[in-house]
Amino acid sequence: MSKYDATFMKEALVVAQEAFDNLEVPVGCVFVLNNQKIIARGCNKPNESYNATRHAEFEAIDLILKEHDRTIFQDVDLYVTVEPCVMCASALRQVGIRHVYFGCANEKFGGNGSVFNINTDSRLDTTESKGYPSEGGFFYEEAILMLRKFYIRENKHAPVPRKKT
Amino acid sequence: MSTKKQTKKTKAYIPREQWPFIEVLADEFYRSFEGVEVYAAEIIPQQTNVLLKFAQKKLPTLEGLEHAKRIRRVPGADKLQVLLCLASALPEQELTSLFATQELESVQVVTVSISKYAPLNREQYEAWNKSWPLTFREDTRLDPKFSQEDFDTIRSNISLLDHTTVVCRIVDPATNQVMAEERDSRDSHPLHHAVINSIDVVAQKERELAGGVGRMKRAANQMVGEEEETQKSRYLCTGYDIYITYEPCAMCAMALVHSRVARVFYNIPSKTGALGTNYKIHAHPSLNHHYRVFKNILDVSDVLDSTLVDQEL
Ligand SMILES: [Zn+2]
Ligand SMILES: [Zn+2]
């Protein structure tokens, strides 16, 4: 049974800070086995990897699958600072995650309630893909603050369009 | 000797009805008539200005009905009907008492049903125009353009794919160069669908081009999408076409949004597909990038692997 533990969300925020320091959109996540053990940390990496699909969730899932069989996800919960986007929300169904805890909502891309409910849509059920419970709002202020800091820094560095002389 | 102007052969574009495949459009293009109740005043033409001034001063505005004509002729009578306001805006007695104070008592108020939504194509216009006249201007500028030559290119790209499994080919339409072609390899990793594998190949090439270090000038991240669209930036798959044997799942359809592809061509819909069957992720208003999707490109029913269709592809 999944039990929320704030220490894991705080750890996800630490990982998100790493993404911020690495000039990526600050999203971080940790995957926790049996409510006790962090088995992977995921840092958002689209820029560095030149691949817009390398979200925190994908990075961590790849680390886990290098050492574990995919059935491990039945006892694994995800703590992520921002609601998984539609892509990650679908990926989580397909690896069979047990439970998701997230920080702030993802109004533009959220797949766990904001835009779509990928985690509860039974039309998507197959032998390899099942729904999962997902709850948000944990340390959401910290998550939003980090996102805002990122976009303020982004806009400061955005190339100012030079006026054609 | 053709003159300078004509050297660029103007392609003959084929009208939509003759396309050999179907475009998967947003739900708004398929919805049927939905009426909304509106008060209208029945008057003789001479009263028009007085009435319009009265409505403008005294009545709630007619929001959201810009697609409806304000005035229509009453068939068989020298009378006009002028739209006043939504029936939900105020009770009818209040409206008629307002009329009384403006010496417009003789004016008769009727309730008409008007199309709640603006028509997006000719079929909707002709069907929805019956209950109250609407304005409709067909804007084909945004419509995709296909010539016969384009159809041949599309057909050849997709017919080379092995339809007994999920194969995804990414093509730069400017050069018809194949940027990546990968198949589904989920037996080694559950998320290694054809689309994800192909995007990884294109990303790998980008990394090598950039010397493996450093980052794309413009964040390729589209996590939370605060970045405005003004900077016309190049994302990993900006402008590319995707050819895929089966309709992609929500993960892959969204991966194509993040990668900013231009068009997707798939042959066979899938049970959990997200580009037409369960969702239209390519045409969702809240997502900040939209792409065009076309399905049933070739008839491949003979090679169809029905068990495959039940998985998320
Ligand atoms: Zn994501
Ligand atoms: Zn897929």
Tab-separated table of N, CA, C and O in Angstrom, chain A residues 57-139:
chain	number	residue	atom	x	y	z
A	57	GLU	N	10.926	11.806	-15.636
A	57	GLU	CA	10.375	10.447	-15.463
A	57	GLU	C	11.084	9.442	-16.382
A	57	GLU	O	11.433	8.328	-15.980
A	58	PHE	N	11.323	9.846	-17.621
A	58	PHE	CA	11.962	8.926	-18.583
A	58	PHE	C	13.399	8.619	-18.149
A	58	PHE	O	13.859	7.481	-18.231
A	59	GLU	N	14.096	9.663	-17.679
A	59	GLU	CA	15.488	9.447	-17.259
A	59	GLU	C	15.545	8.397	-16.150
A	59	GLU	O	16.318	7.451	-16.214
A	60	ALA	N	14.658	8.573	-15.154
A	60	ALA	CA	14.706	7.665	-13.989
A	60	ALA	C	14.239	6.255	-14.364
A	60	ALA	O	14.820	5.259	-13.933
A	61	ILE	N	13.212	6.174	-15.200
A	61	ILE	CA	12.702	4.843	-15.604
A	61	ILE	C	13.818	4.054	-16.295
A	61	ILE	O	14.031	2.865	-16.040
A	62	ASP	N	14.584	4.757	-17.146
A	62	ASP	CA	15.679	4.054	-17.842
A	62	ASP	C	16.710	3.524	-16.845
A	62	ASP	O	17.207	2.404	-16.980
A	63	LEU	N	17.005	4.330	-15.811
A	63	LEU	CA	17.987	3.876	-14.804
A	63	LEU	C	17.470	2.610	-14.116
A	63	LEU	O	18.175	1.627	-13.947
A	64	ILE	N	16.179	2.634	-13.766
A	64	ILE	CA	15.608	1.488	-13.039
A	64	ILE	C	15.652	0.225	-13.903
A	64	ILE	O	16.066	-0.845	-13.468
A	65	LEU	N	15.245	0.388	-15.176
A	65	LEU	CA	15.147	-0.806	-16.035
A	65	LEU	C	16.523	-1.365	-16.399
A	65	LEU	O	16.645	-2.474	-16.903
A	66	LYS	N	17.578	-0.578	-16.148
A	66	LYS	CA	18.934	-1.134	-16.391
A	66	LYS	C	19.247	-2.200	-15.361
A	66	LYS	O	19.921	-3.181	-15.646
A	67	GLU	N	18.695	-2.035	-14.125
A	67	GLU	CA	19.070	-2.988	-13.069
A	67	GLU	C	17.925	-3.891	-12.638
A	67	GLU	O	18.155	-4.915	-12.006
A	68	HIS	N	16.691	-3.476	-12.926
A	68	HIS	CA	15.578	-4.274	-12.395
A	68	HIS	C	14.681	-4.762	-13.518
A	68	HIS	O	14.605	-4.131	-14.585
A	69	ASP	N	13.932	-5.826	-13.225
A	69	ASP	CA	12.903	-6.262	-14.160
A	69	ASP	C	11.718	-5.307	-14.014
A	69	ASP	O	11.479	-4.767	-12.937
A	70	ARG	N	10.963	-5.128	-15.091
A	70	ARG	CA	9.905	-4.100	-15.050
A	70	ARG	C	8.833	-4.387	-14.005
A	70	ARG	O	8.109	-3.491	-13.601
A	71	THR	N	8.757	-5.645	-13.529
A	71	THR	CA	7.693	-5.946	-12.549
A	71	THR	C	7.927	-5.200	-11.238
A	71	THR	O	7.028	-5.056	-10.432
A	72	ILE	N	9.130	-4.658	-11.048
A	72	ILE	CA	9.406	-3.940	-9.808
A	72	ILE	C	8.449	-2.761	-9.631
A	72	ILE	O	8.082	-2.397	-8.507
A	73	PHE	N	7.980	-2.191	-10.729
A	73	PHE	CA	7.152	-0.979	-10.638
A	73	PHE	C	5.844	-1.208	-9.891
A	73	PHE	O	5.214	-0.261	-9.431
A	74	GLN	N	5.461	-2.508	-9.725
A	74	GLN	CA	4.213	-2.774	-8.983
A	74	GLN	C	4.323	-2.270	-7.545
A	74	GLN	O	3.326	-1.964	-6.901
A	75	ASP	N	5.570	-2.203	-7.029
A	75	ASP	CA	5.738	-1.772	-5.624
A	75	ASP	C	6.432	-0.418	-5.549
A	75	ASP	O	7.036	-0.074	-4.530
A	76	VAL	N	6.375	0.318	-6.665
A	76	VAL	CA	7.120	1.579	-6.707
A	76	VAL	C	6.168	2.761	-6.854
A	76	VAL	O	5.202	2.699	-7.634
A	77	ASP	N	6.435	3.821	-6.082
A	77	ASP	CA	5.655	5.068	-6.203
A	77	ASP	C	6.561	6.137	-6.796
A	77	ASP	O	7.778	6.131	-6.555
A	78	LEU	N	5.944	7.068	-7.514
A	78	LEU	CA	6.708	8.165	-8.110
A	78	LEU	C	6.414	9.463	-7.354
A	78	LEU	O	5.243	9.790	-7.109
A	79	TYR	N	7.476	10.177	-6.985
A	79	TYR	CA	7.339	11.533	-6.421
A	79	TYR	C	7.937	12.460	-7.471
A	79	TYR	O	9.129	12.327	-7.820
A	80	VAL	N	7.131	13.393	-8.024
A	80	VAL	CA	7.647	14.294	-9.061
A	80	VAL	C	7.161	15.707	-8.760
A	80	VAL	O	6.031	15.881	-8.308
A	81	THR	N	8.011	16.694	-9.006
A	81	THR	CA	7.681	18.062	-8.547
A	81	THR	C	6.584	18.714	-9.388
A	81	THR	O	5.912	19.624	-8.935
A	82	VAL	N	6.415	18.244	-10.657
A	82	VAL	CA	5.352	18.803	-11.515
A	82	VAL	C	4.525	17.630	-12.050
A	82	VAL	O	5.068	16.564	-12.348
A	83	GLU	N	3.232	17.838	-12.184
A	83	GLU	CA	2.327	16.810	-12.717
A	83	GLU	C	2.885	16.231	-14.015
A	83	GLU	O	3.272	17.011	-14.905
A	84	PRO	N	2.946	14.915	-14.148
A	84	PRO	CA	3.496	14.319	-15.385
A	84	PRO	C	2.734	14.797	-16.628
A	84	PRO	O	1.502	14.920	-16.604
A	85	CYS	N	3.481	15.088	-17.705
A	85	CYS	CA	2.803	15.508	-18.937
A	85	CYS	C	2.097	14.290	-19.539
A	85	CYS	O	2.257	13.167	-19.047
A	86	VAL	N	1.337	14.505	-20.601
A	86	VAL	CA	0.565	13.413	-21.221
A	86	VAL	C	1.503	12.269	-21.625
A	86	VAL	O	1.185	11.088	-21.436
A	87	MET	N	2.675	12.614	-22.148
A	87	MET	CA	3.635	11.579	-22.586
A	87	MET	C	4.060	10.714	-21.400
A	87	MET	O	3.975	9.482	-21.450
A	88	CYS	N	4.483	11.374	-20.312
A	88	CYS	CA	4.965	10.624	-19.144
A	88	CYS	C	3.810	9.895	-18.453
A	88	CYS	O	3.977	8.775	-17.969
A	89	ALA	N	2.642	10.514	-18.442
A	89	ALA	CA	1.493	9.885	-17.793
A	89	ALA	C	1.172	8.557	-18.488
A	89	ALA	O	0.852	7.562	-17.848
A	90	SER	N	1.329	8.551	-19.808
A	90	SER	CA	1.079	7.314	-20.554
A	90	SER	C	2.216	6.316	-20.327
A	90	SER	O	1.968	5.120	-20.121
A	91	ALA	N	3.427	6.826	-20.270
A	91	ALA	CA	4.586	5.942	-20.027
A	91	ALA	C	4.434	5.244	-18.677
A	91	ALA	O	4.695	4.043	-18.550
A	92	LEU	N	3.969	5.999	-17.669
A	92	LEU	CA	3.836	5.429	-16.326
A	92	LEU	C	2.821	4.291	-16.305
A	92	LEU	O	2.982	3.303	-15.602
A	93	ARG	N	1.756	4.440	-17.139
A	93	ARG	CA	0.796	3.325	-17.213
A	93	ARG	C	1.478	2.072	-17.774
A	93	ARG	O	1.181	0.955	-17.391
A	94	GLN	N	2.357	2.330	-18.743
A	94	GLN	CA	2.928	1.200	-19.495
A	94	GLN	C	4.048	0.508	-18.733
A	94	GLN	O	4.414	-0.611	-19.075
A	95	VAL	N	4.619	1.176	-17.726
A	95	VAL	CA	5.601	0.444	-16.910
A	95	VAL	C	4.889	-0.146	-15.699
A	95	VAL	O	5.428	-1.014	-15.017
A	96	GLY	N	3.677	0.330	-15.416
A	96	GLY	CA	2.884	-0.231	-14.326
A	96	GLY	C	3.164	0.376	-12.966
A	96	GLY	O	3.223	-0.320	-11.948
A	97	ILE	N	3.341	1.694	-12.933
A	97	ILE	CA	3.633	2.393	-11.664
A	97	ILE	C	2.491	2.146	-10.678
A	97	ILE	O	1.339	1.929	-11.091
A	98	ARG	N	2.823	2.167	-9.360
A	98	ARG	CA	1.784	1.860	-8.368
A	98	ARG	C	0.982	3.127	-8.032
A	98	ARG	O	-0.252	3.119	-8.023
A	99	HIS	N	1.704	4.263	-7.772
A	99	HIS	CA	1.021	5.466	-7.288
A	99	HIS	C	1.889	6.663	-7.665
A	99	HIS	O	3.123	6.524	-7.724
A	100	VAL	N	1.265	7.817	-7.949
A	100	VAL	CA	2.048	9.021	-8.269
A	100	VAL	C	1.685	10.144	-7.303
A	100	VAL	O	0.497	10.386	-7.049
A	101	TYR	N	2.722	10.796	-6.752
A	101	TYR	CA	2.521	12.010	-5.947
A	101	TYR	C	3.221	13.123	-6.702
A	101	TYR	O	4.380	12.972	-7.094
A	102	PHE	N	2.504	14.245	-6.971
A	102	PHE	CA	3.198	15.343	-7.667
A	102	PHE	C	2.998	16.659	-6.936
A	102	PHE	O	2.130	16.775	-6.074
A	103	GLY	N	3.806	17.640	-7.317
A	103	GLY	CA	3.753	18.946	-6.647
A	103	GLY	C	2.717	19.821	-7.303
A	103	GLY	O	1.517	19.670	-7.087
A	104	CYS	N	3.173	20.724	-8.230
A	104	CYS	CA	2.189	21.643	-8.827
A	104	CYS	C	1.572	21.028	-10.094
A	104	CYS	O	2.140	20.094	-10.685
A	105	ALA	N	0.419	21.562	-10.470
A	105	ALA	CA	-0.272	21.076	-11.666
A	105	ALA	C	0.486	21.530	-12.906
A	105	ALA	O	1.287	22.470	-12.860
A	106	ASN	N	0.252	20.858	-14.010
A	106	ASN	CA	0.894	21.181	-15.292
A	106	ASN	C	-0.231	21.579	-16.235
A	106	ASN	O	-0.750	20.763	-16.980
A	107	GLU	N	-0.655	22.849	-16.150
A	107	GLU	CA	-1.866	23.282	-16.864
A	107	GLU	C	-1.773	23.022	-18.363
A	107	GLU	O	-2.752	22.706	-19.005
A	108	LYS	N	-0.568	23.160	-18.917
A	108	LYS	CA	-0.487	23.111	-20.389
A	108	LYS	C	-0.426	21.677	-20.902
A	108	LYS	O	-0.894	21.383	-21.985
A	109	PHE	N	0.219	20.767	-20.114
A	109	PHE	CA	0.482	19.432	-20.683
A	109	PHE	C	0.047	18.312	-19.769
A	109	PHE	O	0.291	17.138	-20.076
A	110	GLY	N	-0.543	18.629	-18.634
A	110	GLY	CA	-0.755	17.643	-17.565
A	110	GLY	C	-1.583	16.437	-17.974
A	110	GLY	O	-2.703	16.586	-18.467
A	111	GLY	N	-1.026	15.226	-17.773
A	111	GLY	CA	-1.748	13.997	-18.136
A	111	GLY	C	-2.415	13.330	-16.949
A	111	GLY	O	-3.025	12.268	-17.066
A	112	ASN	N	-2.278	13.919	-15.760
A	112	ASN	CA	-2.931	13.345	-14.567
A	112	ASN	C	-4.002	14.304	-14.057
A	112	ASN	O	-4.063	14.620	-12.888
A	113	GLY	N	-4.840	14.796	-14.999
A	113	GLY	CA	-5.984	15.599	-14.567
A	113	GLY	C	-6.047	16.979	-15.186
A	113	GLY	O	-7.127	17.468	-15.502
A	114	SER	N	-4.908	17.646	-15.431
A	114	SER	CA	-5.007	19.026	-15.918
A	114	SER	C	-5.519	19.093	-17.351
A	114	SER	O	-6.447	19.825	-17.656
A	115	VAL	N	-4.920	18.322	-18.249
A	115	VAL	CA	-5.409	18.357	-19.653
A	115	VAL	C	-6.193	17.077	-19.944
A	115	VAL	O	-7.312	17.118	-20.446
A	116	PHE	N	-5.554	15.937	-19.613
A	116	PHE	CA	-6.246	14.646	-19.774
A	116	PHE	C	-6.081	13.813	-18.507
A	116	PHE	O	-5.182	14.081	-17.706
A	117	ASN	N	-6.937	12.773	-18.381
A	117	ASN	CA	-6.796	11.843	-17.248
A	117	ASN	C	-6.260	10.513	-17.764
A	117	ASN	O	-6.944	9.494	-17.721
A	118	ILE	N	-5.030	10.548	-18.267
A	118	ILE	CA	-4.433	9.343	-18.848
A	118	ILE	C	-4.344	8.239	-17.809
A	118	ILE	O	-4.486	7.050	-18.120
A	119	ASN	N	-4.168	8.627	-16.526
A	119	ASN	CA	-3.978	7.600	-15.482
A	119	ASN	C	-5.284	6.920	-15.080
A	119	ASN	O	-5.264	5.917	-14.389
A	120	THR	N	-6.432	7.431	-15.516
A	120	THR	CA	-7.676	6.747	-15.117
A	120	THR	C	-8.528	6.369	-16.332
A	120	THR	O	-9.658	5.926	-16.167
A	121	ASP	N	-8.001	6.539	-17.538
A	121	ASP	CA	-8.813	6.290	-18.736
A	121	ASP	C	-8.821	4.796	-19.059
A	121	ASP	O	-7.836	4.253	-19.576
A	122	SER	N	-9.933	4.135	-18.768
A	122	SER	CA	-9.967	2.664	-18.930
A	122	SER	C	-9.923	2.274	-20.409
A	122	SER	O	-9.581	1.144	-20.759
A	123	ARG	N	-10.200	3.219	-21.301
A	123	ARG	CA	-10.129	2.868	-22.738
A	123	ARG	C	-8.711	2.502	-23.136
A	123	ARG	O	-8.478	1.849	-24.147
A	124	LEU	N	-7.746	2.921	-22.317
A	124	LEU	CA	-6.345	2.671	-22.662
A	124	LEU	C	-5.823	1.381	-22.021
A	124	LEU	O	-4.658	1.030	-22.177
A	125	ASP	N	-6.702	0.708	-21.270
A	125	ASP	CA	-6.235	-0.518	-20.585
A	125	ASP	C	-5.885	-1.611	-21.600
A	125	ASP	O	-6.659	-1.880	-22.532
A	126	THR	N	-4.713	-2.210	-21.422
A	126	THR	CA	-4.358	-3.399	-22.205
A	126	THR	C	-3.621	-4.332	-21.237
A	126	THR	O	-3.447	-3.977	-20.074
A	127	THR	N	-3.154	-5.469	-21.768
A	127	THR	CA	-2.427	-6.378	-20.871
A	127	THR	C	-1.171	-5.677	-20.334
A	127	THR	O	-0.700	-5.935	-19.245
A	128	GLU	N	-0.639	-4.727	-21.126
A	128	GLU	CA	0.630	-4.101	-20.729
A	128	GLU	C	0.428	-2.714	-20.109
A	128	GLU	O	1.393	-2.028	-19.797
A	129	SER	N	-0.835	-2.249	-20.036
A	129	SER	CA	-1.008	-0.843	-19.625
A	129	SER	C	-2.217	-0.700	-18.715
A	129	SER	O	-3.351	-0.962	-19.130
A	130	LYS	N	-1.954	-0.296	-17.442
A	130	LYS	CA	-3.116	-0.136	-16.548
A	130	LYS	C	-3.053	1.214	-15.848
A	130	LYS	O	-1.984	1.835	-15.761
A	131	GLY	N	-4.214	1.663	-15.360
A	131	GLY	CA	-4.295	2.976	-14.714
A	131	GLY	C	-3.604	2.966	-13.367
A	131	GLY	O	-3.174	1.922	-12.881
A	132	TYR	N	-3.457	4.163	-12.775
A	132	TYR	CA	-2.819	4.286	-11.445
A	132	TYR	C	-3.378	5.540	-10.773
A	132	TYR	O	-3.794	6.493	-11.442
A	133	PRO	N	-3.410	5.533	-9.435
A	133	PRO	CA	-3.868	6.730	-8.718
A	133	PRO	C	-2.782	7.804	-8.747
A	133	PRO	O	-1.586	7.480	-8.750
A	134	SER	N	-3.212	9.088	-8.792
A	134	SER	CA	-2.221	10.175	-8.812
A	134	SER	C	-2.762	11.340	-7.990
A	134	SER	O	-3.918	11.743	-8.182
A	135	GLU	N	-1.960	11.844	-7.069
A	135	GLU	CA	-2.392	12.967	-6.215
A	135	GLU	C	-1.390	14.103	-6.313
A	135	GLU	O	-0.179	13.849	-6.345
A	136	GLY	N	-1.922	15.361	-6.356
A	136	GLY	CA	-1.018	16.513	-6.490
A	136	GLY	C	-1.100	17.447	-5.299
A	136	GLY	O	-1.817	17.189	-4.340
A	137	GLY	N	-0.319	18.537	-5.370
A	137	GLY	CA	-0.389	19.592	-4.365
A	137	GLY	C	0.695	19.499	-3.305
A	137	GLY	O	0.788	20.332	-2.424
A	138	PHE	N	1.590	18.553	-3.370
A	138	PHE	CA	2.620	18.393	-2.329
A	138	PHE	C	3.791	19.345	-2.602
A	138	PHE	O	4.440	19.227	-3.647
A	139	PHE	N	4.032	20.292	-1.674
A	139	PHE	CA	5.080	21.304	-1.863
A	139	PHE	C	4.914	22.016	-3.200
A	139	PHE	O	5.887	22.285	-3.909
